[in-house]
Short mmCIF file of N, CA, C and O in Angstrom, two decimals:
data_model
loop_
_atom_site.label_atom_id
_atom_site.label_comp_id
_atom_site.label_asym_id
_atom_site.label_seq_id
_atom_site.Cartn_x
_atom_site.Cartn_y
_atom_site.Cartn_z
N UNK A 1 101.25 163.49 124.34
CA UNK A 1 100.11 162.74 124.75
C UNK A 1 100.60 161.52 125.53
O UNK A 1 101.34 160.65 125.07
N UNK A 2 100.14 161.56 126.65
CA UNK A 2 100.21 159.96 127.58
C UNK A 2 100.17 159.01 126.84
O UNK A 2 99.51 159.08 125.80
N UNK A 3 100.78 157.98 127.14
CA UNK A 3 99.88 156.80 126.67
C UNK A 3 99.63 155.94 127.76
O UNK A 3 100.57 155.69 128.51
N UNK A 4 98.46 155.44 127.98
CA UNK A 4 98.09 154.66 129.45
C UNK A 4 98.35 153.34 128.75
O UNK A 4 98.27 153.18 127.53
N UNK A 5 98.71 152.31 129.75
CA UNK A 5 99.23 150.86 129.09
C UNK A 5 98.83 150.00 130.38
O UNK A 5 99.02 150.40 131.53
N UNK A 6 98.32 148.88 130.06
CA UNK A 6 98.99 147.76 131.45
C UNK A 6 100.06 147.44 131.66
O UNK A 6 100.76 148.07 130.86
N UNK A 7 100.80 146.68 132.40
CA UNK A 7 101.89 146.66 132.54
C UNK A 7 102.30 145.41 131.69
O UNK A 7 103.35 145.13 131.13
N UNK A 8 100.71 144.55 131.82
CA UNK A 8 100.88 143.31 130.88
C UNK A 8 101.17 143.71 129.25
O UNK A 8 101.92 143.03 128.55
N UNK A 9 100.68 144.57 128.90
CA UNK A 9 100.70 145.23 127.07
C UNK A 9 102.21 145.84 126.82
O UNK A 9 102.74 146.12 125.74
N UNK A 10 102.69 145.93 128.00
CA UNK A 10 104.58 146.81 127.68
C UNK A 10 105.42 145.70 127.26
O UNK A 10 105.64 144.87 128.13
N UNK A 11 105.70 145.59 126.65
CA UNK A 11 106.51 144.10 126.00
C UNK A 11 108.18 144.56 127.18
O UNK A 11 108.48 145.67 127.64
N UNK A 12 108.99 143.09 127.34
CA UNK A 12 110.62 143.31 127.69
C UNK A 12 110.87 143.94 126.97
O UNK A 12 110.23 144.14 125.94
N UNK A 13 112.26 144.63 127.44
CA UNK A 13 112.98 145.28 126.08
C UNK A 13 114.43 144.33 126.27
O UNK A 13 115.20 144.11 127.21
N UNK A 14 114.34 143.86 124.71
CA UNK A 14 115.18 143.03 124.53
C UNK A 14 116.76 143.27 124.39
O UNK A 14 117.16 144.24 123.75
N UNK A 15 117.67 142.36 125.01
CA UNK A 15 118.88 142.57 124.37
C UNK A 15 119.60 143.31 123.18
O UNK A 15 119.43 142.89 122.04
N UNK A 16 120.41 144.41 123.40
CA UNK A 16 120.50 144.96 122.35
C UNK A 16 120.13 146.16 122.20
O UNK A 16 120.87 147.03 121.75
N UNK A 17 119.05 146.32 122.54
CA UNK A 17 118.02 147.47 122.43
C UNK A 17 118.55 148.93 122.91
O UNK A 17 118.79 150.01 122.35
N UNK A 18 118.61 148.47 124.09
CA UNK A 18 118.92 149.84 124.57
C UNK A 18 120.48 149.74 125.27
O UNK A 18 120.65 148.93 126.18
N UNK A 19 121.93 150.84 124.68
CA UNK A 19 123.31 150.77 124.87
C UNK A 19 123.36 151.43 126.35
O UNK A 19 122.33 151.73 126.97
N UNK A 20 124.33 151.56 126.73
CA UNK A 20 124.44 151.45 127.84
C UNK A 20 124.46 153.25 127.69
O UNK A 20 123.78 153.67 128.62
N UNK A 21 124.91 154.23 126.99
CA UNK A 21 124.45 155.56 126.64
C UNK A 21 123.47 156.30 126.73
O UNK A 21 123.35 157.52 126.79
N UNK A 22 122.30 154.90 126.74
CA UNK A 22 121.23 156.04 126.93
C UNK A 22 120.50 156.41 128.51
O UNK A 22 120.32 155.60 129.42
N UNK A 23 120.16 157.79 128.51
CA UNK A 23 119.48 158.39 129.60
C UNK A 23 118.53 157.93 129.77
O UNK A 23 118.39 157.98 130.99
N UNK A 24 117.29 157.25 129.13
CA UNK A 24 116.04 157.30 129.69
C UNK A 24 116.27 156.72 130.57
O UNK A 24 117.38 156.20 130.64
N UNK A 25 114.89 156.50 132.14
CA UNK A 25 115.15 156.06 133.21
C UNK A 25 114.57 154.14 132.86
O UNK A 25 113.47 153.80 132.43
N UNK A 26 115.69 153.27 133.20
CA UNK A 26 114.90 151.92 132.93
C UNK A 26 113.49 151.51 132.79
O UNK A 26 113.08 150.70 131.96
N UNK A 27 112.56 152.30 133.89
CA UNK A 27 111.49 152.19 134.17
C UNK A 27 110.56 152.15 133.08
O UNK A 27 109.77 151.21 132.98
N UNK A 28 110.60 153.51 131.93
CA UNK A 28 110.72 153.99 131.02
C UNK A 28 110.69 153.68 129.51
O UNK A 28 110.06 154.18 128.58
N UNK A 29 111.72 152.52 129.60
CA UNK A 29 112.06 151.86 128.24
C UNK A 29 111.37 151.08 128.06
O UNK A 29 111.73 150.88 126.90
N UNK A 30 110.31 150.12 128.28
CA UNK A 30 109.28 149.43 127.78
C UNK A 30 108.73 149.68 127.29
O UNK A 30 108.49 148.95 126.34
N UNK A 31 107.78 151.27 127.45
CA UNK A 31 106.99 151.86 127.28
C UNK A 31 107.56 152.51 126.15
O UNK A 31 106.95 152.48 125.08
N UNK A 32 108.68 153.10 126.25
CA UNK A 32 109.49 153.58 124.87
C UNK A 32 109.67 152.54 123.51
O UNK A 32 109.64 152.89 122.33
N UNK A 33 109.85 151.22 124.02
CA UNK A 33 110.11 150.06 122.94
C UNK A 33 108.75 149.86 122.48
O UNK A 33 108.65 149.74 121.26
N UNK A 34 107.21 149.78 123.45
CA UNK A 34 106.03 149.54 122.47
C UNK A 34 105.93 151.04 121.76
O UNK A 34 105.47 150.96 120.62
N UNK A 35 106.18 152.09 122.11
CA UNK A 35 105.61 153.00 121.10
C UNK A 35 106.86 152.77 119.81
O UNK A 35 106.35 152.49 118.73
N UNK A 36 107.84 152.82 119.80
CA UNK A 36 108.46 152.04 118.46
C UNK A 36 107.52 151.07 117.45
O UNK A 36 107.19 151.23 116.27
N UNK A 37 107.23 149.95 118.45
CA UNK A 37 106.61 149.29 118.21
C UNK A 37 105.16 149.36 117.33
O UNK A 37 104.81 148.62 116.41
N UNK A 38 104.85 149.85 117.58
CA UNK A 38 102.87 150.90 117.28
C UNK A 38 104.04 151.46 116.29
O UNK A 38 104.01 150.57 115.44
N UNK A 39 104.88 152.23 115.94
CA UNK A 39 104.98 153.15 114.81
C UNK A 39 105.49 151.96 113.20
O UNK A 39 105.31 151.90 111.98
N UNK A 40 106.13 151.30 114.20
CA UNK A 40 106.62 150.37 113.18
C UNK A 40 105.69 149.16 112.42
O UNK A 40 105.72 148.83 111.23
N UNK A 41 104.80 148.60 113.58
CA UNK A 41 103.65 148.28 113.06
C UNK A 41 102.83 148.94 112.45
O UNK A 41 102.09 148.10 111.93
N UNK A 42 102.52 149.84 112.20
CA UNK A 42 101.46 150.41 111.61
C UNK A 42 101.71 151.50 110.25
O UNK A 42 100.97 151.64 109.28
N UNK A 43 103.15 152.26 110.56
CA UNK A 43 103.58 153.22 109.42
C UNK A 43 104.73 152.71 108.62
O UNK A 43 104.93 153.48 107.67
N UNK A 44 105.76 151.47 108.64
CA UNK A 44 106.58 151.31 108.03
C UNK A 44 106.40 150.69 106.71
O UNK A 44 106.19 149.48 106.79
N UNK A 45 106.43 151.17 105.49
CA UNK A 45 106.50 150.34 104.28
C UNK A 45 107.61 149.56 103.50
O UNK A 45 107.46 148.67 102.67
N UNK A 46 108.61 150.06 103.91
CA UNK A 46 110.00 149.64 103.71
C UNK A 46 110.93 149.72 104.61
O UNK A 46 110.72 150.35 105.64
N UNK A 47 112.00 149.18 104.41
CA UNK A 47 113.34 149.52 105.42
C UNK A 47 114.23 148.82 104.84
O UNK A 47 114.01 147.65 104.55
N UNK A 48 115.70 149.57 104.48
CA UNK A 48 116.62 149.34 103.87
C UNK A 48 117.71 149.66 105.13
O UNK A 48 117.62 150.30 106.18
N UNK A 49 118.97 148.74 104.38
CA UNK A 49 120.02 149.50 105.40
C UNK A 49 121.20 150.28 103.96
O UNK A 49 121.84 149.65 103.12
N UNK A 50 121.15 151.27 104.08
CA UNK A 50 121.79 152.26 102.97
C UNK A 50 122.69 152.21 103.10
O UNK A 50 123.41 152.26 102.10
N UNK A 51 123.57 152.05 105.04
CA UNK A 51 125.20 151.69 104.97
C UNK A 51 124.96 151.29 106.16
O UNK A 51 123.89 151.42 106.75
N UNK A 52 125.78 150.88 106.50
CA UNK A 52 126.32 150.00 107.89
C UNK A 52 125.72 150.53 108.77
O UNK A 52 125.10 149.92 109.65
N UNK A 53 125.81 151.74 108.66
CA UNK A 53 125.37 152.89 110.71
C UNK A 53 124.02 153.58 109.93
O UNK A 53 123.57 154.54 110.56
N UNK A 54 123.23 153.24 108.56
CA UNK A 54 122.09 153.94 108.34
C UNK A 54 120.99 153.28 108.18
O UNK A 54 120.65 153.12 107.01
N UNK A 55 120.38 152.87 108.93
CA UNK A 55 118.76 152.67 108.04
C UNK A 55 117.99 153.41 107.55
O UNK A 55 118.32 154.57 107.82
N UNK A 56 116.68 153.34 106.68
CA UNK A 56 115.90 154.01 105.63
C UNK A 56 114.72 153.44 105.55
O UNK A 56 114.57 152.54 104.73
N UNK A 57 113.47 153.92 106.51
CA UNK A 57 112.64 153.71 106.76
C UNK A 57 111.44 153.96 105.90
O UNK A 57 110.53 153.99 106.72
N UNK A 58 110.93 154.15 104.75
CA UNK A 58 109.55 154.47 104.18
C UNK A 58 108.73 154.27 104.98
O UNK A 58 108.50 153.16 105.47
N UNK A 59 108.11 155.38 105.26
CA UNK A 59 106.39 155.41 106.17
C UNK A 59 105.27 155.83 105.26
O UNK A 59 105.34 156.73 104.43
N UNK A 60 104.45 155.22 105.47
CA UNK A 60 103.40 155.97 105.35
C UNK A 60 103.08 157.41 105.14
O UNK A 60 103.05 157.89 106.28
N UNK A 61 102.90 158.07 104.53
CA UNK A 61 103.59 159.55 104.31
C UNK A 61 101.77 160.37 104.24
O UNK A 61 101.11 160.84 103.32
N UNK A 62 101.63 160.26 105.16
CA UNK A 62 100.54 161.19 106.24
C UNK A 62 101.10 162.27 107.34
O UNK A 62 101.89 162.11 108.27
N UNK A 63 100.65 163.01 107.05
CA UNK A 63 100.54 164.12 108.13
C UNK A 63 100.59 163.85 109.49
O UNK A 63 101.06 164.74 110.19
N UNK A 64 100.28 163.02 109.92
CA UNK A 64 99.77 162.04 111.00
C UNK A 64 101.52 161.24 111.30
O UNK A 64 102.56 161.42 111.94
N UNK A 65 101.20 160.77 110.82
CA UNK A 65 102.62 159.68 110.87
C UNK A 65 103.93 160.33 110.91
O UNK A 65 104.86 159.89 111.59
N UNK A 66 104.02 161.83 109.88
CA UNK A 66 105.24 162.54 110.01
C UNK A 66 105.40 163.36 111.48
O UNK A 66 106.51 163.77 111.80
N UNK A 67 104.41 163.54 112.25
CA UNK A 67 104.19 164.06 113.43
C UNK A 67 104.26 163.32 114.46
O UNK A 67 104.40 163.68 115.63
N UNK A 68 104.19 162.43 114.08
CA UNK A 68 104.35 161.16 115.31
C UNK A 68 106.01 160.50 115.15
O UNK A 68 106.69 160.09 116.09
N UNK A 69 106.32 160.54 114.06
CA UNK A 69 107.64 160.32 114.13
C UNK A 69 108.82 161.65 114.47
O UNK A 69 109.95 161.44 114.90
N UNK A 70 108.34 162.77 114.21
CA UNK A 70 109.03 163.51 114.19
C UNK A 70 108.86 163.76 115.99
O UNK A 70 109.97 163.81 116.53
N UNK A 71 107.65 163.93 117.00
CA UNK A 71 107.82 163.46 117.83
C UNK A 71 108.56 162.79 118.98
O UNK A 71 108.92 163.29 120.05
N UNK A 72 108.75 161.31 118.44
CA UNK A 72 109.61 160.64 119.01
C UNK A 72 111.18 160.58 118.66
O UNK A 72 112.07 160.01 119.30
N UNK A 73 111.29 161.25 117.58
CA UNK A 73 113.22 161.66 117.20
C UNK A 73 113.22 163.11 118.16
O UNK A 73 114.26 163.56 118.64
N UNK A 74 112.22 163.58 118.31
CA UNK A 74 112.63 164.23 119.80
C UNK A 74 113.08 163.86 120.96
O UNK A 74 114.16 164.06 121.52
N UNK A 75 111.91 163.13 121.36
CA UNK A 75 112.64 162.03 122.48
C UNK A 75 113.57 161.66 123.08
O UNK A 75 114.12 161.82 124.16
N UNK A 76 113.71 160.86 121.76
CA UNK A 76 113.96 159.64 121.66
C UNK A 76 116.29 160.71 121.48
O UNK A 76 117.33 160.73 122.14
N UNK A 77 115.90 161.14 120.53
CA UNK A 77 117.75 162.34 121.04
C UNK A 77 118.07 162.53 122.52
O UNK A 77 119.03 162.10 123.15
N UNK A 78 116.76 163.45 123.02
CA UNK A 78 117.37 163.88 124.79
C UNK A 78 117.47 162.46 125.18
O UNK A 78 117.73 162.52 126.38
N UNK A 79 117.43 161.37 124.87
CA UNK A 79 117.87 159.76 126.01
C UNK A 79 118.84 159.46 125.02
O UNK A 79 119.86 160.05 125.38
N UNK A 80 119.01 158.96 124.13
CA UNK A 80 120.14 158.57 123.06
C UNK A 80 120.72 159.41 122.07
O UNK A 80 120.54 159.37 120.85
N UNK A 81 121.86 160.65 123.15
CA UNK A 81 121.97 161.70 121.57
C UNK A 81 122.97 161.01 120.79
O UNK A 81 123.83 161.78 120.35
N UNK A 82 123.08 160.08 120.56
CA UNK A 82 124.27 159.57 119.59
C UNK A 82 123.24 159.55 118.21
O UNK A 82 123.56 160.10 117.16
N UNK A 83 122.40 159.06 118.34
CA UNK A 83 121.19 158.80 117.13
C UNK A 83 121.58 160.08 116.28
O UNK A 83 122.10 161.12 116.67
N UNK A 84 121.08 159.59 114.68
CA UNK A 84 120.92 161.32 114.06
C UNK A 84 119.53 160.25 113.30
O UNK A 84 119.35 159.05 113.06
N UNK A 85 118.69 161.71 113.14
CA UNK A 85 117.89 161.42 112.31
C UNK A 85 117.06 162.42 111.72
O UNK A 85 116.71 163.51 112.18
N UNK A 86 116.72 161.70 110.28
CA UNK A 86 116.39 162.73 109.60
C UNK A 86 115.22 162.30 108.98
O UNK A 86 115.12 161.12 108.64
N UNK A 87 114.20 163.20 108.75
CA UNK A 87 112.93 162.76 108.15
C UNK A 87 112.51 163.53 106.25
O UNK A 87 112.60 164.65 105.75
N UNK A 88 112.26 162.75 105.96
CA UNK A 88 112.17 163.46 104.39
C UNK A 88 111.03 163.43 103.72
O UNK A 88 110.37 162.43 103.44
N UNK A 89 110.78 164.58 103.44
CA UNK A 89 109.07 164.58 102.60
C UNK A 89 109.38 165.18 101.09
O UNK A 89 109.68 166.37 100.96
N UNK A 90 109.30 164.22 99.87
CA UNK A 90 109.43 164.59 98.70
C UNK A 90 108.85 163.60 97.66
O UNK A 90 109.19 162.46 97.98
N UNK A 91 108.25 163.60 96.77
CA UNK A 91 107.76 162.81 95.76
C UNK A 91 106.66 162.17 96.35
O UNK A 91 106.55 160.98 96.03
N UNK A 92 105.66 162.70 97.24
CA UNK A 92 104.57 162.01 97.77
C UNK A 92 105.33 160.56 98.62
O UNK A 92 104.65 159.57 98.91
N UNK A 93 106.52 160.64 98.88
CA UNK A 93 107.02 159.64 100.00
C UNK A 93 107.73 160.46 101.23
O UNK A 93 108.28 161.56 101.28
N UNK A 94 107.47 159.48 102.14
CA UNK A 94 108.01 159.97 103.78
C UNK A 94 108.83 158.92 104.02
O UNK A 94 108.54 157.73 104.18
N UNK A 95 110.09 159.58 104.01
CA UNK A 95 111.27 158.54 104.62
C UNK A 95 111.77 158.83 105.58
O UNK A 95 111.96 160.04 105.70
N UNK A 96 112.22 157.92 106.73
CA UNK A 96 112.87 158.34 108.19
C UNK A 96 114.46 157.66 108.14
O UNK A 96 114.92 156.52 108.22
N UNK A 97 114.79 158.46 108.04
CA UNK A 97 116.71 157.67 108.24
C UNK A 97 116.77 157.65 109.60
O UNK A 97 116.11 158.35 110.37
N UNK A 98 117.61 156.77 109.91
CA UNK A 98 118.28 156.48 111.21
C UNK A 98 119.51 156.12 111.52
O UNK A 98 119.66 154.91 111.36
N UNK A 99 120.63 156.77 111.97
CA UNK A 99 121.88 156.96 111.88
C UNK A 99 122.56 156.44 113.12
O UNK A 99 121.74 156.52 114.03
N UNK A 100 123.85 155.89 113.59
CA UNK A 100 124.59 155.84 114.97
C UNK A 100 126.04 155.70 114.08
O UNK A 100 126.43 155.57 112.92
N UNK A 101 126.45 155.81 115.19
CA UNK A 101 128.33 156.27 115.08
C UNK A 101 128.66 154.22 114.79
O UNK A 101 127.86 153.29 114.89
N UNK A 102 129.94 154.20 114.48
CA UNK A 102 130.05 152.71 114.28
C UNK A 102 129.93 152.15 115.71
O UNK A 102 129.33 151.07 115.75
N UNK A 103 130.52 152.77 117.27
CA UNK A 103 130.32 151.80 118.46
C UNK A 103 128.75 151.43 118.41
O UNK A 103 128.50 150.31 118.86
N UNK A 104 127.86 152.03 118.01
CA UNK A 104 126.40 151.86 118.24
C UNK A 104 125.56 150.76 117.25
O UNK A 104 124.55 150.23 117.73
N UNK A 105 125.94 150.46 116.05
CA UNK A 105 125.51 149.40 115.20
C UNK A 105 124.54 148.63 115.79
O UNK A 105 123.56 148.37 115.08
N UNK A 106 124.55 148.15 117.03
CA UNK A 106 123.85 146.79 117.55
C UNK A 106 122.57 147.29 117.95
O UNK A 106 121.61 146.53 118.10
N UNK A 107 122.50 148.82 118.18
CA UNK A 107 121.06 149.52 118.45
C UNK A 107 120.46 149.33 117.48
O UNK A 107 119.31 148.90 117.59
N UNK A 108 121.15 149.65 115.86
CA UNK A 108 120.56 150.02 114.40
C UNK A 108 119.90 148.66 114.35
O UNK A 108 118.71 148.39 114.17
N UNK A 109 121.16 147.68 114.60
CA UNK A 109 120.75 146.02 114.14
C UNK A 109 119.46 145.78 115.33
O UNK A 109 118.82 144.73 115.35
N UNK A 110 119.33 146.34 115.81
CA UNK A 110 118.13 146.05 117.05
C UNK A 110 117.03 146.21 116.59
O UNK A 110 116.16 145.35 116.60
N UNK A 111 116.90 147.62 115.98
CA UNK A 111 116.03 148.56 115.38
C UNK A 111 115.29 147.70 113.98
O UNK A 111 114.09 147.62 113.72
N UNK A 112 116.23 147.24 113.37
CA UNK A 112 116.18 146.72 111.73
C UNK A 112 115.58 145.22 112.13
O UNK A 112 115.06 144.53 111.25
N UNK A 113 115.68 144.83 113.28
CA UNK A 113 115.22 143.32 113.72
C UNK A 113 113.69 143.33 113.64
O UNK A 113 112.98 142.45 113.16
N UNK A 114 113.26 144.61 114.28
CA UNK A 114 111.91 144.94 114.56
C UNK A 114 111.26 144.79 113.43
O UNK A 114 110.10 144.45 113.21
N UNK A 115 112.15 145.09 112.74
CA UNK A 115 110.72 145.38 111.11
C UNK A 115 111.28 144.12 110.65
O UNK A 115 112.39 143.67 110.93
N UNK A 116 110.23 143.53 109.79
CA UNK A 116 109.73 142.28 108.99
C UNK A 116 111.07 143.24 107.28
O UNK A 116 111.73 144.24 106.99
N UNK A 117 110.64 142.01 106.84
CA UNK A 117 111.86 142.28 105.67
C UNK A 117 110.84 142.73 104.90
O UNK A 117 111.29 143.08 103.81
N UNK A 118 109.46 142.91 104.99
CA UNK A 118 108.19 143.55 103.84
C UNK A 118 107.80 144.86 104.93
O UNK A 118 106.68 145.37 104.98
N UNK A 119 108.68 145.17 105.57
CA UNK A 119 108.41 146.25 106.03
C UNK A 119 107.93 146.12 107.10
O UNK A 119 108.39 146.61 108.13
N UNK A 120 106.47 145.14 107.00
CA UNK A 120 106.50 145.11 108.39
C UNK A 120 106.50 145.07 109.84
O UNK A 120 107.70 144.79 109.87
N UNK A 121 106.22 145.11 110.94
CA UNK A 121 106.63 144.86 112.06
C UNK A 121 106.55 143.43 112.77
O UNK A 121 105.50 142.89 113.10
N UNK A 122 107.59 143.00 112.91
CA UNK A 122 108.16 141.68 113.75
C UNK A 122 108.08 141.72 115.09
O UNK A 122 108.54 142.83 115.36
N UNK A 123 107.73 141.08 116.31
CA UNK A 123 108.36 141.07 117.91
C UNK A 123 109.22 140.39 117.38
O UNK A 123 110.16 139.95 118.05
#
């Protein structure tokens, strides 16, 4: 699904954000950083960092939300395949891990900036 935006509603994408690895086309990545954005605002309940190169996302664990994330770890691989990620549905919770090799850390720490320490979402 499109998403139509102004150009005023696409936030910068900040330092950090995006390594010099990834494919998407510059143009691109704004629009890629608010839909982060929208997921993280709206589905994250937690976020831990489990080890150095992992975060551990609790979402909202809807049907809805697992489709929309599972979605964008499509993506979001063909531009940054260094990422691993894995989504987990068990005990009536939905968790999203998010993985990079140790050169990549500063994406994770990018990523983990976004969310509020109550889960969540920060600019």
């Amino acid at each position: 699904m499109a998403d139509v935006r102004g150009v005023a509603d696409v936030p910068a994408v900040p330092s950090g954000w995006v390594p010099a690895a990834c494919t998407l086309p510059t143009a691109e990545q704004p629009a890629r950083l608010a839909e982060f954005d929208r997921l993280l605002g709206t589905a994250v309940r937690s976020v831990r960092r489990v080890e150095p190169d992992r975060l551990r996302l609790e979402l909202t664990p809807t049907p809805q939300v697992a489709s929309r994330v599972a979605d964008l770890m499509m993506r979001e691989s063909g531009c940054c395949s260094f990422f691993t990620f894995r989504l987990d549905v068990a005990g009536g919770r939905l968790c999203w891990d998010v993985g990079v090799p140790a050169g990549q850390v500063a994406v994770l720490d990018a990523l983990a900036a976004r969310v509020g320490p109550d889960g969540g979402h920060r600019a």
